[in-house]
CSV table of C-alpha atoms in Angstrom, one decimal:
chain,number,residue,atom,x,y,z
A,1,UNK,CA,-77.6,-6.4,97.4
A,2,UNK,CA,-75.5,-10.2,95.8
A,3,UNK,CA,-74.3,-12.4,98.9
A,4,UNK,CA,-70.7,-14.3,97.4
A,5,UNK,CA,-72.5,-17.7,96.1
A,6,UNK,CA,-75.6,-15.7,94.7
A,7,UNK,CA,-72.9,-13.8,92.2
A,8,UNK,CA,-71.2,-17.2,91.5
A,9,UNK,CA,-73.8,-20.1,92.2
A,10,UNK,CA,-74.3,-22.2,94.4
A,11,UNK,CA,-71.5,-22.5,96.2
A,12,UNK,CA,-70.4,-25.8,98.2
A,13,UNK,CA,-71.4,-24.4,102.0
A,14,UNK,CA,-75.0,-22.9,100.8
A,15,UNK,CA,-75.6,-26.9,99.4
A,16,UNK,CA,-74.4,-28.1,102.7
A,17,UNK,CA,-76.9,-26.4,104.5
A,18,UNK,CA,-80.0,-26.5,102.2
A,19,UNK,CA,-78.9,-30.4,102.9
A,20,UNK,CA,-79.6,-30.1,106.6
A,21,UNK,CA,-82.7,-27.8,106.2
A,22,UNK,CA,-83.7,-30.2,103.4
A,23,UNK,CA,-83.8,-33.1,106.5
A,24,UNK,CA,-85.4,-30.7,109.2
A,25,UNK,CA,-88.4,-28.9,105.7
A,26,UNK,CA,-89.1,-33.0,104.5
A,27,UNK,CA,-91.8,-33.1,101.9
A,28,UNK,CA,-92.4,-28.7,102.0
A,29,UNK,CA,-88.7,-28.4,100.2
A,30,UNK,CA,-88.8,-31.3,97.7
A,31,UNK,CA,-89.1,-29.7,94.8
A,32,UNK,CA,-87.7,-26.9,94.8
A,33,UNK,CA,-84.9,-26.1,92.6
A,34,UNK,CA,-82.4,-25.1,95.8
A,35,UNK,CA,-83.4,-29.0,97.5
A,36,UNK,CA,-82.8,-31.3,93.6
A,37,UNK,CA,-79.3,-29.9,93.4
A,38,UNK,CA,-78.9,-29.7,97.4
A,39,UNK,CA,-79.7,-34.1,96.6
A,40,UNK,CA,-77.7,-33.8,93.7
A,41,UNK,CA,-74.8,-33.1,95.7
A,42,UNK,CA,-75.6,-36.4,98.5
A,43,UNK,CA,-75.3,-38.1,95.7
A,44,UNK,CA,-72.3,-37.0,94.3
A,45,UNK,CA,-73.3,-36.1,90.5
A,46,UNK,CA,-71.1,-32.4,89.9
A,47,UNK,CA,-73.1,-29.4,90.6
A,48,UNK,CA,-74.1,-26.3,87.7
A,49,UNK,CA,-72.8,-23.0,88.9
A,50,UNK,CA,-76.5,-22.3,87.6
A,51,UNK,CA,-78.2,-19.0,89.6
A,52,UNK,CA,-81.0,-20.5,92.1
A,53,UNK,CA,-83.7,-18.3,93.6
A,54,UNK,CA,-83.3,-19.3,97.7
A,55,UNK,CA,-86.5,-19.5,99.5
A,56,UNK,CA,-85.8,-21.9,101.9
A,57,UNK,CA,-84.8,-19.0,105.0
A,58,UNK,CA,-88.2,-17.2,104.5
A,59,UNK,CA,-90.6,-20.5,104.0
A,60,UNK,CA,-89.4,-22.0,107.4
A,61,UNK,CA,-89.6,-18.0,109.0
A,62,UNK,CA,-93.4,-18.1,107.9
A,63,UNK,CA,-93.6,-21.3,109.1
A,64,UNK,CA,-93.0,-21.0,112.4
A,65,UNK,CA,-94.7,-17.4,113.2
A,66,UNK,CA,-98.1,-18.8,112.9
A,67,UNK,CA,-97.2,-22.4,115.0
A,68,UNK,CA,-95.8,-19.2,117.4
A,69,UNK,CA,-99.7,-18.0,117.1
A,70,UNK,CA,-101.4,-21.0,117.7
A,71,UNK,CA,-99.6,-21.5,121.2
A,72,UNK,CA,-101.0,-19.9,123.9
A,73,UNK,CA,-104.0,-17.9,123.9
A,74,UNK,CA,-107.6,-16.8,125.2
A,75,UNK,CA,-110.0,-19.9,124.9
A,76,UNK,CA,-112.6,-19.8,122.2
A,77,UNK,CA,-116.3,-17.6,123.1
A,78,UNK,CA,-118.8,-19.6,123.9
A,79,UNK,CA,-121.7,-21.1,126.3
A,80,UNK,CA,-118.9,-24.3,127.1
A,81,UNK,CA,-115.7,-22.4,127.9
A,82,UNK,CA,-118.1,-18.7,129.4
A,83,UNK,CA,-120.7,-18.1,131.0
A,84,UNK,CA,-123.6,-15.4,129.8
A,85,UNK,CA,-124.1,-12.8,131.9
A,86,UNK,CA,-127.6,-13.4,133.5
A,87,UNK,CA,-125.3,-16.8,134.8
A,88,UNK,CA,-122.6,-14.8,135.8
A,89,UNK,CA,-120.5,-13.6,133.1
A,90,UNK,CA,-116.9,-15.5,134.2
A,91,UNK,CA,-115.4,-18.7,132.5
A,92,UNK,CA,-116.7,-22.3,133.9
A,93,UNK,CA,-115.1,-25.0,134.9
A,94,UNK,CA,-113.9,-26.2,131.0
A,95,UNK,CA,-113.6,-23.1,130.2
A,96,UNK,CA,-110.7,-22.7,132.4
A,97,UNK,CA,-109.4,-26.1,131.7
A,98,UNK,CA,-109.3,-25.5,127.4
A,99,UNK,CA,-107.0,-21.7,129.2
A,100,UNK,CA,-104.5,-24.1,131.1
A,101,UNK,CA,-104.2,-26.6,128.6
A,102,UNK,CA,-103.3,-23.4,125.7
A,103,UNK,CA,-100.9,-22.0,128.1
A,104,UNK,CA,-99.2,-24.9,130.5
A,105,UNK,CA,-98.1,-23.9,133.7
A,106,UNK,CA,-101.1,-21.6,134.5
A,107,UNK,CA,-102.5,-21.0,137.3
A,108,UNK,CA,-105.7,-20.1,136.0
A,109,UNK,CA,-109.0,-20.9,138.3
A,110,UNK,CA,-113.2,-20.9,138.7
A,111,UNK,CA,-115.1,-17.4,140.1
A,112,UNK,CA,-114.9,-18.4,145.3
A,113,UNK,CA,-118.6,-18.9,144.9
A,114,UNK,CA,-119.9,-21.3,148.3
A,115,UNK,CA,-119.1,-20.0,151.4
A,116,UNK,CA,-115.4,-19.6,153.0
A,117,UNK,CA,-113.4,-20.0,155.6
A,118,UNK,CA,-111.8,-16.6,156.8
A,119,UNK,CA,-108.0,-16.3,156.4
A,120,UNK,CA,-108.3,-19.2,153.9
A,121,UNK,CA,-106.9,-18.5,150.2
A,122,UNK,CA,-110.1,-18.5,148.9
A,123,UNK,CA,-111.6,-15.5,151.1
A,124,UNK,CA,-107.7,-13.7,149.9
A,125,UNK,CA,-108.7,-15.0,146.1
A,126,UNK,CA,-112.5,-13.1,147.1
A,127,UNK,CA,-110.8,-10.2,148.4
A,128,UNK,CA,-108.3,-9.9,145.9
A,129,UNK,CA,-110.4,-9.8,142.6
A,130,UNK,CA,-113.4,-7.6,144.6
A,131,UNK,CA,-110.9,-5.1,145.0
A,132,UNK,CA,-109.3,-4.6,141.2
A,133,UNK,CA,-113.2,-5.3,140.4
A,134,UNK,CA,-114.0,-1.8,142.0
A,135,UNK,CA,-111.5,-0.3,140.2
A,136,UNK,CA,-113.3,-1.3,137.5
A,137,UNK,CA,-116.5,0.2,138.6
A,138,UNK,CA,-114.3,3.4,139.3
A,139,UNK,CA,-113.1,3.4,135.5
A,140,UNK,CA,-116.5,2.1,133.5
A,141,UNK,CA,-119.3,4.4,135.2
A,142,UNK,CA,-121.6,3.0,132.4
A,143,UNK,CA,-121.1,-0.2,133.7
A,144,UNK,CA,-121.5,0.2,136.9
A,145,UNK,CA,-124.6,1.6,136.7
A,146,UNK,CA,-125.9,-1.4,134.6
A,147,UNK,CA,-127.1,-4.1,137.1
A,148,UNK,CA,-127.3,-6.5,134.1
A,149,UNK,CA,-123.5,-5.3,133.1
A,150,UNK,CA,-121.1,-8.6,132.8
A,151,UNK,CA,-118.6,-6.4,135.6
A,152,UNK,CA,-122.7,-6.3,138.1
A,153,UNK,CA,-122.4,-9.3,137.6
A,154,UNK,CA,-119.1,-11.0,137.7
A,155,UNK,CA,-119.3,-9.4,141.1
A,156,UNK,CA,-122.7,-10.3,142.5
A,157,UNK,CA,-121.1,-14.3,141.3
A,158,UNK,CA,-118.2,-13.8,143.6
A,159,UNK,CA,-120.4,-11.6,146.6
A,160,UNK,CA,-118.8,-8.4,147.0
């Protein structure tokens, strides 16, 4: 499907839009045919009505997709961010901090492992985790039977 400005060549409205895009995209589009014509238009040089391929929108759209994938998500699976199964299988303090940097506004915390007062926030978190992980034990009977599974080790660390 061809639009009006593509049939007749480059229109003034397209060139004005291209100058705005050039300011945003900068060096990425510096030598594209459209940006060259847009620069000529800004300087007042008569612009040819020759058809030009317009890859501007697609390139900017691709760039936006890649940046949105980088934001958020889990930290990398390494010794710094996650405990081994033997040492309790869960996120370390460094892992939690890494996650919170990638996901601003997150309230993720590490496991409640120490002694806690009855009715305190920490005891309520522990009780909630134990209830959730008990459901996991029902869902994954294989992991529930194996004393060295990550699920069982994490429950042991949380003192469930």
